Coordinates of C-alpha atoms and ligand atoms in Angstrom, one line a residue:
Chain A
M266 CA 30.4 5.7 26.8
N267 CA 28.8 6.1 29.3
G268 CA 24.8 6.9 29.4
K269 CA 24.3 5.1 26.4
T270 CA 20.8 2.4 26.9
V271 CA 19.9 -0.4 25.3
I272 CA 15.7 -0.6 24.7
P273 CA 14.3 -3.3 22.8
F274 CA 11.4 -2.4 20.6
G275 CA 9.7 -5.1 19.6
P276 CA 9.2 -7.8 19.2
Q277 CA 5.9 -7.8 21.1
H278 CA 4.7 -4.0 20.9
P279 CA 1.5 -2.3 20.6
V280 CA 1.5 -0.9 17.4
L281 CA 2.8 -3.4 15.5
P282 CA 0.9 -6.3 14.2
E283 CA 4.2 -8.8 13.6
P284 CA 7.4 -9.6 15.6
L285 CA 9.5 -7.1 14.0
Q286 CA 12.3 -6.3 16.8
L287 CA 14.5 -3.2 17.9
K288 CA 17.2 -2.7 19.7
L289 CA 17.4 1.1 20.4
V290 CA 20.7 2.2 21.8
M291 CA 19.1 6.1 23.3
Q292 CA 21.1 8.2 25.0
D293 CA 19.3 10.5 27.3
E294 CA 16.0 10.6 25.0
K295 CA 17.4 10.3 21.6
I296 CA 18.0 7.2 19.9
V297 CA 21.3 7.1 18.4
E298 CA 21.7 3.7 16.5
A299 CA 18.8 1.0 15.8
I300 CA 19.7 -2.7 14.9
P301 CA 16.8 -5.2 13.7
A302 CA 16.4 -8.3 14.9
I303 CA 14.3 -10.2 11.7
G304 CA 13.6 -14.3 12.0
Y305 CA 11.0 -14.7 13.8
V306 CA 8.2 -15.5 11.2
H307 CA 10.3 -17.0 8.4
R308 CA 8.7 -19.6 7.2
G309 CA 11.2 -20.8 4.0
L310 CA 8.3 -20.4 1.6
E311 CA 11.0 -19.5 -1.2
K312 CA 12.3 -22.9 -0.8
L313 CA 9.0 -24.3 -0.8
T314 CA 7.9 -23.3 -4.3
E315 CA 11.5 -25.4 -5.3
T316 CA 8.9 -27.8 -4.5
K317 CA 5.9 -27.5 -5.8
E318 CA 5.2 -27.4 -9.4
F319 CA 5.1 -24.2 -11.2
T320 CA 1.3 -23.3 -11.3
Q321 CA 1.4 -25.1 -7.9
N322 CA 3.3 -22.3 -7.0
V323 CA 0.5 -19.2 -7.3
F324 CA -1.5 -20.9 -4.3
V325 CA 2.7 -20.7 -2.3
I326 CA 2.8 -17.4 -3.3
E327 CA -0.1 -15.4 -2.5
R328 CA 0.1 -16.6 1.8
I329 CA 3.1 -14.6 2.2
C330 CA 1.4 -11.6 2.4
G331 CA -1.4 -11.8 4.4
I332 CA -2.0 -7.7 2.7
C333 CA -1.5 -8.5 -0.6
S334 CA -1.8 -11.3 -1.5
F335 CA -3.7 -10.9 -5.0
K336 CA 0.5 -8.6 -5.7
H337 CA 2.4 -11.4 -5.1
A338 CA 0.5 -13.5 -7.0
L339 CA 0.5 -11.3 -9.7
A340 CA 4.1 -10.6 -9.9
Y341 CA 4.6 -14.2 -10.0
C342 CA 2.1 -15.1 -12.5
Q343 CA 3.4 -12.1 -15.0
G344 CA 6.7 -13.1 -15.2
M345 CA 6.0 -16.6 -15.4
E346 CA 3.7 -15.4 -18.5
N347 CA 6.4 -13.3 -20.1
L348 CA 8.8 -16.7 -19.5
M349 CA 6.3 -19.2 -21.6
G350 CA 5.2 -16.3 -23.9
I351 CA 2.0 -16.2 -22.8
E352 CA -0.9 -13.7 -24.2
V353 CA -2.9 -13.1 -21.3
P354 CA -6.5 -12.0 -22.5
D355 CA -7.8 -8.9 -22.4
R356 CA -10.6 -8.9 -20.1
A357 CA -8.0 -10.8 -17.5
R358 CA -6.2 -7.9 -17.7
F359 CA -8.8 -5.9 -16.6
L360 CA -9.6 -8.4 -13.6
R361 CA -6.5 -8.0 -12.2
V362 CA -6.1 -4.0 -12.1
I363 CA -9.6 -3.8 -10.6
W364 CA -8.8 -6.4 -8.0
G365 CA -5.8 -5.6 -7.4
E366 CA -6.4 -1.7 -6.9
L367 CA -8.9 -3.1 -4.6
H368 CA -6.6 -4.8 -2.4
R369 CA -4.2 -1.7 -2.3
M370 CA -7.6 0.4 -0.7
H371 CA -8.2 -2.0 1.7
S372 CA -4.4 -2.1 2.3
H373 CA -4.0 1.8 2.3
L374 CA -7.4 1.9 4.8
L375 CA -6.0 -0.8 7.5
W376 CA -2.8 1.0 7.3
L377 CA -4.5 4.2 8.3
G378 CA -6.4 2.7 11.0
L379 CA -3.4 1.2 12.2
L380 CA -1.5 4.7 12.3
A381 CA -4.8 6.4 14.5
D382 CA -4.3 3.7 17.3
A383 CA -0.7 4.3 17.4
F384 CA -1.2 7.7 18.6
G385 CA -3.5 6.5 20.0
F386 CA -6.7 7.6 18.2
E387 CA -8.7 5.3 18.8
S388 CA -12.1 5.9 17.6
L389 CA -10.7 7.0 14.0
F390 CA -8.9 3.5 14.0
M391 CA -12.4 1.7 14.4
Q392 CA -13.8 4.7 11.7
A393 CA -10.8 3.3 9.2
W394 CA -11.3 0.0 9.8
R395 CA -15.1 0.1 9.5
D396 CA -15.1 1.8 5.9
R397 CA -12.8 -0.7 5.1
E398 CA -15.0 -3.6 6.1
K399 CA -17.2 -2.3 3.0
V400 CA -14.2 -3.3 0.5
M401 CA -13.3 -6.4 2.0
D402 CA -17.3 -7.4 1.2
I403 CA -16.8 -7.0 -2.4
M404 CA -13.3 -9.1 -2.0
E405 CA -15.5 -12.0 -0.8
A406 CA -18.0 -11.8 -2.9
T407 CA -16.1 -11.1 -6.1
A408 CA -13.8 -13.4 -5.1
G409 CA -14.3 -15.9 -2.5
S410 CA -11.9 -15.1 0.3
R411 CA -11.6 -12.1 2.1
V412 CA -8.3 -11.4 1.7
I413 CA -5.8 -15.2 -0.3
I414 CA -8.6 -14.6 -3.0
S415 CA -6.7 -16.7 -5.3
T416 CA -8.3 -15.4 -8.2
N417 CA -4.2 -15.4 -10.5
Q418 CA -3.5 -17.7 -12.2
I419 CA -1.1 -18.1 -14.9
G420 CA -2.5 -17.4 -17.7
G421 CA -5.8 -15.1 -16.5
T422 CA -7.9 -14.9 -14.5
R423 CA -9.9 -17.8 -12.6
R424 CA -13.1 -16.1 -11.7
D425 CA -15.0 -13.2 -13.6
I426 CA -16.5 -10.6 -12.6
S427 CA -20.4 -10.4 -13.6
P428 CA -21.5 -6.9 -15.2
E429 CA -24.2 -6.7 -12.4
M430 CA -21.2 -7.5 -9.2
L431 CA -19.0 -4.8 -11.5
A432 CA -22.0 -1.5 -11.6
K433 CA -22.6 -2.7 -7.4
I434 CA -18.5 -2.4 -6.9
V435 CA -18.8 1.0 -8.9
D436 CA -21.5 1.9 -5.9
V437 CA -19.5 0.6 -3.6
V438 CA -16.3 2.6 -4.2
N439 CA -18.0 5.1 -4.0
D440 CA -19.9 5.1 -0.5
V441 CA -16.2 4.1 0.5
K442 CA -15.0 7.6 -1.3
E443 CA -17.9 9.6 0.5
D444 CA -15.8 7.8 3.7
I445 CA -12.4 8.2 3.0
E446 CA -13.4 12.0 2.8
R447 CA -14.4 12.8 5.9
V448 CA -11.9 10.4 7.9
E449 CA -9.4 12.5 5.7
K450 CA -10.6 15.1 7.2
V451 CA -9.8 14.7 10.4
F452 CA -6.7 12.8 9.3
C453 CA -6.0 16.5 7.7
N454 CA -6.5 19.1 9.8
D455 CA -6.7 16.6 13.2
Y456 CA -4.2 19.0 15.3
T457 CA -3.3 15.8 17.6
V458 CA -2.3 14.5 14.4
K459 CA -0.1 17.0 13.0
H460 CA 1.4 17.7 16.2
R461 CA 3.1 13.6 16.1
M462 CA 3.6 14.0 12.3
V463 CA 4.3 17.4 10.8
G464 CA 8.4 17.6 10.3
I465 CA 8.5 13.7 12.1
G466 CA 11.2 11.3 10.3
V467 CA 12.4 13.5 7.1
L468 CA 13.6 11.5 4.6
S469 CA 15.6 14.0 1.8
K470 CA 15.0 12.5 -1.7
E471 CA 18.8 12.3 -1.2
N472 CA 18.7 9.9 0.5
A473 CA 15.8 8.2 -0.6
K474 CA 17.8 6.6 -2.9
L475 CA 20.7 6.3 -1.5
W476 CA 18.9 4.0 0.7
G477 CA 16.8 2.3 -2.2
A478 CA 13.4 2.8 -0.5
V479 CA 10.1 2.5 -2.4
G480 CA 7.0 3.3 -2.4
P481 CA 5.4 5.9 -0.5
M482 CA 8.5 6.1 1.5
A483 CA 9.7 7.0 -1.8
R484 CA 7.4 9.2 -3.2
G485 CA 6.4 10.9 0.0
S486 CA 10.7 12.8 -0.8
G487 CA 9.4 13.8 -4.1
I488 CA 10.5 10.7 -6.3
A489 CA 7.9 9.9 -9.0
E490 CA 8.7 7.0 -9.0
D491 CA 5.2 3.4 -9.5
V492 CA 6.4 0.7 -11.4
R493 CA 2.4 0.4 -12.7
T494 CA 3.5 3.5 -14.4
L495 CA 5.7 1.2 -17.5
G496 CA 1.3 -0.2 -17.7
Y497 CA 1.9 -4.0 -17.1
A498 CA -1.4 -5.6 -16.8
A499 CA -4.3 -2.9 -18.2
Y500 CA -2.6 -0.2 -16.8
G501 CA -0.8 1.4 -20.0
E502 CA -4.3 1.9 -20.8
L503 CA -6.2 3.4 -17.6
D504 CA -4.6 7.5 -16.8
L505 CA -2.3 7.2 -14.1
E506 CA -0.1 10.2 -11.7
P507 CA 2.3 9.3 -9.5
V508 CA 1.2 10.7 -6.5
V509 CA 3.9 12.7 -5.4
E510 CA 4.6 14.6 -1.9
T511 CA 8.0 16.6 -0.9
D512 CA 8.2 17.0 2.3
G513 CA 9.4 13.8 2.8
D514 CA 8.0 13.5 6.4
C515 CA 6.1 11.1 7.8
Y516 CA 2.9 13.8 7.4
A517 CA 3.5 13.4 3.8
R518 CA 4.3 10.0 3.5
M519 CA 0.8 9.8 5.0
K520 CA -0.4 11.8 2.8
V521 CA 0.6 9.5 -0.1
R522 CA -1.2 6.9 0.9
L523 CA -4.2 8.9 1.4
R524 CA -4.1 10.4 -2.4
E525 CA -3.4 7.4 -3.4
L526 CA -6.5 5.4 -2.5
Y527 CA -8.3 8.3 -4.6
Q528 CA -6.2 7.2 -7.3
S529 CA -7.2 3.7 -6.6
I530 CA -11.0 4.9 -6.6
D531 CA -10.1 6.7 -10.0
L532 CA -8.5 3.2 -11.3
I533 CA -11.1 0.2 -10.5
K534 CA -13.8 2.9 -11.9
Q535 CA -12.0 3.8 -15.3
A536 CA -10.8 -0.4 -15.5
I537 CA -14.5 -0.8 -15.2
A538 CA -15.7 1.7 -17.6
K539 CA -13.0 0.2 -20.3
I540 CA -13.2 -3.9 -19.4
P541 CA -14.4 -5.5 -22.2
E542 CA -16.0 -9.0 -23.3
G543 CA -14.2 -12.2 -23.8
P544 CA -12.2 -14.6 -22.1
I545 CA -10.8 -14.4 -19.2
N546 CA -7.7 -16.9 -19.9
V547 CA -5.9 -19.0 -21.9
P548 CA -4.2 -22.9 -20.8
V549 CA -0.6 -22.9 -19.7
K550 CA 0.9 -25.6 -22.4
G551 CA 4.8 -26.5 -21.7
N552 CA 7.1 -26.0 -19.0
P553 CA 8.8 -22.4 -18.3
N554 CA 13.2 -22.5 -19.4
G555 CA 15.3 -19.4 -18.6
E556 CA 15.4 -16.9 -16.5
V557 CA 13.1 -13.5 -15.9
I558 CA 12.4 -11.2 -13.1
S559 CA 8.8 -9.3 -13.0
R560 CA 8.0 -6.3 -10.7
V561 CA 5.3 -4.6 -9.5
E562 CA 3.8 -1.8 -7.4
Q563 CA 2.5 -2.9 -4.7
P564 CA 0.4 -1.0 -2.0
R565 CA 3.7 -0.4 0.0
G566 CA 6.4 -0.3 -2.8
E567 CA 7.9 -2.4 -5.7
A568 CA 8.2 -5.6 -5.6
L569 CA 10.2 -8.1 -7.1
Y570 CA 10.4 -11.0 -8.4
Y571 CA 13.3 -12.9 -10.2
M572 CA 12.3 -16.9 -11.9
R573 CA 14.7 -19.6 -12.4
A574 CA 13.1 -22.9 -14.4
N575 CA 15.0 -25.5 -16.2
G576 CA 12.4 -27.0 -18.3
G577 CA 11.3 -29.3 -15.2
K578 CA 8.0 -28.6 -14.1
T579 CA 9.3 -27.3 -11.1
L580 CA 11.2 -23.9 -10.5
D581 CA 15.6 -23.8 -10.6
R582 CA 15.2 -21.0 -7.7
L583 CA 12.2 -18.6 -7.0
R584 CA 12.9 -15.3 -5.5
V585 CA 11.2 -12.3 -3.8
R586 CA 11.9 -9.4 -2.9
T587 CA 9.4 -7.8 -1.4
P588 CA 9.1 -3.7 -0.6
T589 CA 8.9 -3.7 3.5
F590 CA 13.3 -6.1 3.3
A591 CA 13.9 -2.4 0.8
N592 CA 12.7 -0.5 3.5
I593 CA 13.6 -1.9 6.9
P594 CA 17.2 0.4 5.9
T595 CA 16.1 3.1 5.2
L596 CA 14.1 3.1 8.4
L597 CA 17.8 2.3 10.0
K598 CA 19.3 5.6 8.6
M599 CA 15.8 7.5 10.1
L600 CA 15.9 6.7 13.7
P601 CA 19.1 8.2 14.7
G602 CA 18.3 11.5 16.4
H603 CA 14.7 11.1 17.8
H604 CA 12.4 10.8 20.6
L605 CA 11.5 7.3 21.9
A606 CA 7.4 8.0 21.7
D607 CA 8.0 9.4 17.8
V608 CA 9.9 5.7 17.2
P609 CA 5.5 3.5 16.5
I610 CA 5.1 6.5 14.7
L611 CA 8.0 6.4 12.4
I612 CA 7.9 2.5 11.8
L613 CA 4.6 2.2 11.4
T614 CA 5.2 4.5 8.3
I615 CA 7.2 2.7 6.4
D616 CA 4.0 0.6 6.1
P617 CA 5.9 -2.9 8.0
C618 CA 5.6 -6.5 6.8
I619 CA 7.2 -8.7 8.2
S620 CA 6.9 -11.5 7.1
C621 CA 7.1 -10.7 3.3
T622 CA 10.2 -10.2 4.4
E623 CA 11.2 -13.2 5.6
R624 CA 8.6 -15.2 4.1
Chain B
M6 CA -10.8 18.0 16.1
F7 CA -14.6 19.3 15.6
D8 CA -14.5 16.6 12.7
M9 CA -14.2 13.4 14.0
I10 CA -17.2 14.5 16.6
G11 CA -18.8 14.5 13.3
N12 CA -18.2 11.6 12.2
I13 CA -18.5 9.7 16.0
F14 CA -22.1 11.5 16.0
K15 CA -23.4 10.0 13.4
N16 CA -22.2 7.3 14.5
L17 CA -24.0 6.7 17.8
G18 CA -26.8 7.1 15.8
T19 CA -26.4 4.8 13.0
K20 CA -27.1 0.5 14.0
P21 CA -23.8 -0.8 14.6
A22 CA -21.6 -1.6 11.5
T23 CA -21.0 -5.2 13.8
R24 CA -23.1 -8.4 14.9
C25 CA -23.6 -10.3 18.4
Y26 CA -22.4 -13.1 16.6
P27 CA -23.0 -16.3 18.0
F28 CA -26.3 -15.8 18.3
E29 CA -27.1 -13.6 14.8
K30 CA -24.7 -14.8 11.5
R31 CA -24.2 -13.5 8.6
E32 CA -25.8 -15.0 5.3
P33 CA -22.2 -16.2 3.6
F34 CA -21.6 -14.7 0.4
E35 CA -22.9 -17.4 -3.0
A36 CA -19.6 -17.0 -4.2
S37 CA -17.1 -17.5 -1.8
R38 CA -14.9 -20.4 -1.4
G39 CA -16.0 -21.8 2.7
R40 CA -14.5 -25.4 2.6
V41 CA -14.1 -28.4 0.8
K42 CA -17.2 -30.2 2.0
G43 CA -17.1 -33.1 0.3
I44 CA -17.3 -35.7 -2.7
E45 CA -20.0 -37.3 -4.8
I46 CA -17.8 -40.8 -4.4
E47 CA -19.7 -42.2 -6.4
K48 CA -18.9 -40.2 -9.5
C49 CA -15.0 -40.5 -8.5
I50 CA -12.9 -42.9 -10.6
F51 CA -10.2 -42.4 -8.6
C52 CA -7.8 -40.7 -11.1
G53 CA -5.1 -38.6 -8.5
I54 CA -5.3 -35.6 -10.6
C55 CA -7.4 -34.1 -7.2
S56 CA -4.5 -35.1 -4.5
R57 CA -1.7 -34.4 -7.2
K58 CA -2.4 -30.7 -7.6
C59 CA -3.7 -29.5 -4.6
P60 CA -0.8 -27.5 -3.1
A61 CA -0.9 -28.4 0.2
D62 CA -1.0 -32.3 0.6
A63 CA -4.4 -32.5 2.0
I64 CA -5.5 -35.1 -0.3
R65 CA -5.0 -38.7 -0.5
V66 CA -6.4 -41.4 -3.2
D67 CA -5.8 -44.9 -2.5
R68 CA -7.1 -46.1 -5.8
N69 CA -6.9 -50.1 -4.2
A70 CA -9.1 -49.0 -1.3
K71 CA -11.3 -46.8 -3.7
S72 CA -11.3 -44.5 -0.9
W73 CA -10.8 -41.2 -1.1
E74 CA -9.7 -38.7 1.8
I75 CA -8.9 -35.0 2.6
D76 CA -7.6 -33.8 5.6
P77 CA -9.5 -30.7 6.2
F78 CA -7.0 -28.7 8.7
K79 CA -4.5 -28.7 6.1
C80 CA -6.0 -27.2 3.5
V81 CA -6.6 -24.0 2.2
I82 CA -9.2 -24.3 0.5
C83 CA -7.5 -22.9 -2.8
G84 CA -10.5 -24.4 -4.8
A85 CA -8.1 -25.8 -7.0
C86 CA -9.5 -29.8 -6.7
A87 CA -12.6 -28.9 -7.4
E88 CA -11.5 -27.0 -10.7
V89 CA -9.5 -29.8 -12.1
C90 CA -11.5 -33.3 -11.0
P91 CA -12.4 -34.2 -14.7
K92 CA -15.8 -35.9 -13.0
K93 CA -16.6 -32.6 -10.9
C94 CA -17.2 -34.5 -8.0
V95 CA -15.6 -32.6 -5.5
I96 CA -18.0 -30.5 -3.3
M97 CA -17.6 -26.8 -2.3
D98 CA -19.3 -24.9 0.3
E99 CA -19.7 -21.1 0.4
A100 CA -20.0 -21.5 4.4
Y101 CA -17.1 -21.3 6.0
T102 CA -15.2 -25.0 8.9
Q103 CA -17.0 -24.8 11.9
P104 CA -14.5 -24.7 14.8
T105 CA -14.2 -28.5 16.0
T106 CA -12.2 -30.7 18.9
A107 CA -10.8 -33.1 16.9
K108 CA -8.5 -33.0 14.2
D109 CA -10.8 -35.9 11.9
K110 CA -10.2 -36.6 8.2
L111 CA -13.0 -36.9 6.4
T112 CA -12.3 -40.1 4.0
Y113 CA -15.5 -41.5 1.5
V114 CA -15.2 -45.0 0.4
Q115 CA -16.5 -46.3 -2.3
A116 CA -19.2 -49.3 -1.9
A117 CA -18.2 -52.5 -3.3
K118 CA -21.6 -52.9 -4.9
E119 CA -20.0 -50.3 -7.8
E120 CA -16.9 -52.1 -8.4
S121 CA -18.1 -55.3 -8.6
Q122 CA -20.5 -53.1 -11.8
S123 CA -17.8 -51.6 -13.0
Q124 CA -16.2 -54.4 -13.7
A125 CA -19.0 -56.5 -15.5
G126 CA -19.7 -53.5 -17.7
Chain C
M38 CA 15.9 -13.5 -20.5
I39 CA 16.5 -11.0 -18.8
E40 CA 17.9 -7.9 -20.9
N41 CA 21.0 -5.4 -19.6
V42 CA 22.5 -8.1 -17.2
T43 CA 26.5 -7.5 -16.9
N44 CA 28.8 -10.6 -16.6
I45 CA 31.3 -9.5 -14.0
P46 CA 34.2 -11.0 -12.6
L47 CA 34.3 -11.0 -9.2
E48 CA 37.0 -8.2 -9.0
S49 CA 35.8 -6.3 -9.9
L50 CA 32.3 -6.1 -8.1
L51 CA 32.8 -3.1 -5.8
G52 CA 34.7 -1.0 -9.1
H53 CA 30.8 -1.7 -11.0
V54 CA 29.1 -1.1 -7.8
Q55 CA 30.5 2.4 -7.2
D56 CA 29.9 3.0 -10.8
M57 CA 26.5 2.4 -10.4
L58 CA 26.0 4.2 -7.2
F59 CA 27.5 7.6 -9.3
S60 CA 25.3 7.5 -12.3
G61 CA 22.6 8.1 -10.2
Y62 CA 21.5 4.1 -10.3
R63 CA 19.5 2.9 -6.8
F64 CA 20.3 -0.5 -5.1
I65 CA 17.5 -3.0 -5.8
T66 CA 18.7 -5.7 -4.9
A67 CA 20.4 -9.0 -5.4
T68 CA 19.9 -12.7 -5.6
S69 CA 22.0 -16.0 -5.2
V70 CA 20.7 -18.8 -7.5
D71 CA 23.2 -22.0 -6.9
N72 CA 23.8 -23.3 -10.7
G73 CA 24.2 -26.9 -9.3
D74 CA 27.5 -27.8 -10.0
G75 CA 29.5 -25.8 -7.0
T76 CA 28.8 -22.2 -8.1
I77 CA 26.4 -20.0 -7.3
D78 CA 25.3 -16.6 -9.1
V79 CA 25.4 -13.2 -7.7
L80 CA 22.8 -10.9 -9.5
Y81 CA 22.4 -7.3 -8.5
H82 CA 19.8 -5.8 -9.3
F83 CA 19.9 -1.6 -10.2
D84 CA 17.1 1.0 -11.0
K85 CA 17.0 4.3 -12.2
E86 CA 13.9 5.5 -13.5
L87 CA 12.4 3.0 -13.7
E88 CA 14.9 1.9 -16.1
M89 CA 16.8 -1.9 -14.4
K90 CA 20.7 -3.2 -14.6
H91 CA 22.1 -6.0 -13.5
L92 CA 25.5 -7.5 -12.7
R93 CA 26.4 -10.7 -12.3
I94 CA 28.5 -12.6 -10.5
T95 CA 30.1 -16.2 -10.5
V96 CA 31.4 -17.5 -7.1
N97 CA 32.8 -21.1 -6.2
K98 CA 30.8 -21.7 -2.7
Q99 CA 34.2 -20.7 -0.9
D100 CA 34.9 -17.1 -2.8
E101 CA 35.5 -14.1 -0.6
I102 CA 33.1 -11.9 -1.6
P103 CA 33.0 -8.0 -0.7
S104 CA 30.8 -6.7 1.1
I105 CA 28.2 -4.2 -1.3
S106 CA 27.0 -2.5 2.2
G107 CA 29.4 -0.6 2.8
I108 CA 28.6 1.2 -1.2
Y109 CA 24.4 0.8 -0.7
F110 CA 23.0 0.6 2.5
G111 CA 20.4 -0.9 1.2
A112 CA 22.2 -4.1 0.5
V113 CA 22.8 -5.2 4.4
L114 CA 19.2 -7.7 5.0
V115 CA 20.5 -9.5 1.5
E116 CA 24.2 -10.1 2.1
N117 CA 22.7 -11.3 5.3
E118 CA 20.8 -13.5 4.1
M119 CA 22.3 -14.4 1.3
K120 CA 25.3 -15.6 3.8
E121 CA 22.9 -17.6 6.2
L122 CA 20.4 -19.5 3.0
F123 CA 23.6 -19.6 0.6
G124 CA 26.6 -20.1 2.6
L125 CA 28.0 -17.5 0.7
N126 CA 31.4 -16.4 2.4
I127 CA 30.5 -11.8 1.7
K128 CA 33.3 -10.4 4.1
N129 CA 32.9 -6.8 5.7
I130 CA 29.0 -6.7 5.6
V131 CA 28.3 -3.0 7.9
I132 CA 25.2 -4.7 10.0
D133 CA 26.8 -8.8 10.2
Y134 CA 24.3 -11.1 11.8
G135 CA 27.3 -13.8 11.9
G136 CA 24.3 -16.0 10.7
H137 CA 21.9 -15.4 13.0
M138 CA 19.6 -13.4 11.1
L139 CA 17.2 -15.3 9.9
L140 CA 18.5 -19.0 11.5
S141 CA 18.7 -19.9 14.8
D142 CA 21.5 -22.6 16.4
E143 CA 19.9 -25.5 16.2
E144 CA 19.4 -25.2 12.3
L145 CA 20.7 -26.1 9.2
D146 CA 23.8 -24.3 7.9
A147 CA 23.0 -22.8 4.2
P148 CA 19.8 -24.2 3.7
M149 CA 18.9 -23.3 0.4
S150 CA 21.9 -24.7 -1.2
R151 CA 21.5 -27.3 -3.5
Q152 CA 23.8 -29.9 -1.4
I153 CA 21.2 -30.5 1.1
T154 CA 18.6 -31.7 -0.5
I155 CA 16.0 -32.1 2.5
V156 CA 12.9 -32.7 0.6
N157 CA 14.2 -36.5 -1.5
K158 CA 15.5 -37.0 2.8
D159 CA 11.7 -36.5 3.0
K160 CA 10.1 -38.9 0.5
G161 CA 12.8 -41.5 1.1
G162 CA 11.5 -41.7 4.1
E163 CA 8.4 -41.7 3.7
P164 CA 6.1 -45.2 3.4
Q165 CA 6.1 -46.4 -0.3
Ligands
SF4_15 S1 -9.5 -35.9 -9.1 FE1 -12.1 -36.2 -9.2 S2 -12.4 -38.1 -10.0 FE2 -10.2 -37.9 -9.4 S3 -9.6 -38.3 -7.8 FE3 -10.0 -36.3 -7.5 S4 -11.6 -36.4 -6.7 FE4 -12.3 -38.7 -7.4
SF4_16 S1 -9.7 -26.8 -1.9 FE1 -7.0 -26.4 -2.7 S2 -5.9 -27.2 -0.7 FE2 -7.9 -27.9 -0.3 S3 -8.3 -29.7 -0.6 FE3 -8.6 -29.0 -2.1 S4 -6.7 -28.3 -3.6 FE4 -6.2 -29.1 -1.6

């Protein structure tokens, strides 16, 4: 029909730090169809892992994502440990929870900042990132790097956290909690924010399931699924309820992430209170053989790892399904019917991570 | 709306969260993995374990020439080399690599004197 | 090692996937693995209340595979990816990029499949 225009959104766009292009077919102000174009940052990491030793792969895997590197390494290490029958020491399992939740906190705070930036609330954006910096500092002080913290290895963790440092982490997360309470008020009650988010991009529970949404996307639509409840690492010994909102709009997804921040703080404190003494890793003997699947809950949702080994030093195949990979089809289905002005917010609420998606 | 104004006034009253970088530098954390500074070449036995374990293939060890070379621009600062070295002679530094204008490699060659000593001994 | 894997013939793939949809499963993703003997394993992963189920088909490289993206729209990206990286002949994908989702014109066909051993070539090229 006439009157249709195609507007390219991205790959360079002020709200998107990463190159995702959407070709939006518009009829007047409404979107009729959205076609994604990805492939701008495909690095072939899955191929690279076939050439490295399976122990070295941890470092490659971590570089899949610049936000949740720890969770990627965790998924890989847990899969390999299952495959090789390695029993991870208790202390390492708790340390994994602590670092894992710190990663979730910094990821969600980063996302909140980006969201504020997307609707032009610059001071809120700065505030969220300012609070995030405290989390980054603990990460660097405990693990040695801000993002790619490289503390996982097959059989445990590479570093330990001293008791003084653990006490300090509790102080810092308490401090961050106060900060979050202050920005939460703005995010939840501010007129501008509500105006841009309430009722936009409604995803029903049935559709979320049909299109395969994961993580905060699914939980914002009332699906109480969180892979952490399977009890990997030390999550089985901690109190954990999936955070669920039922409205399914952008506002609900934001609230899920805000509430998950509190949940992470709570989990960190629980883990620190319960952490046992002992060794932090066990040596790896032999080579893996067979195939295995491992899943973890990343800040953006469930990630699935598939590994096949043949008894040699290198793996036959390592497949990574990252959460954004699952959320993009949902986004495509959600976009039609919305105004062009809502597109940035809608895209941001799936928390896209394109480097993850393309690997 | 007023919630945010409160935050803004609070931030106006406190000191800035950022630093005036080139003039005022942050002390690196003790545990930071800043960079691979180099090695204590006298201790190295040129076993090559570090170069085999390096995920970025940044290290080149030559047993015959008794040289050890690292390409700091390939290195991803994972610390694996320092961890696996049997002589613990790879030195990590907590300060980050400084920007440079040339992509130089760091090369260490063990002095020949050592060689004759070890042959004698 | 993987629990709940059902090996199914290629012809009954769509029927099985349809069954999964009816019994309320969520599609997670698909994985393709090159077996090295000219066949490729394709695993379809499903999830229901955090219970996983997998379907496995083993196909020859030139076999025509029907797309499941008509049933589960979420399979669009992964099917395009398998088509490009492994050279699988997947037909009727809802959004078909025709081999240009990740790769550009100049690049190799099916870089992830076993036939092309980029690694060995590199190593051989190095001065020994
Ligand atoms: S592992 Fe240590 S001793 Fe061996 S070559 Fe490397 S630096 Fe030298
Ligand atoms: S720190 Fe890591 S990347 Fe750098 S030289 Fe050592 S092993 Fe290689």
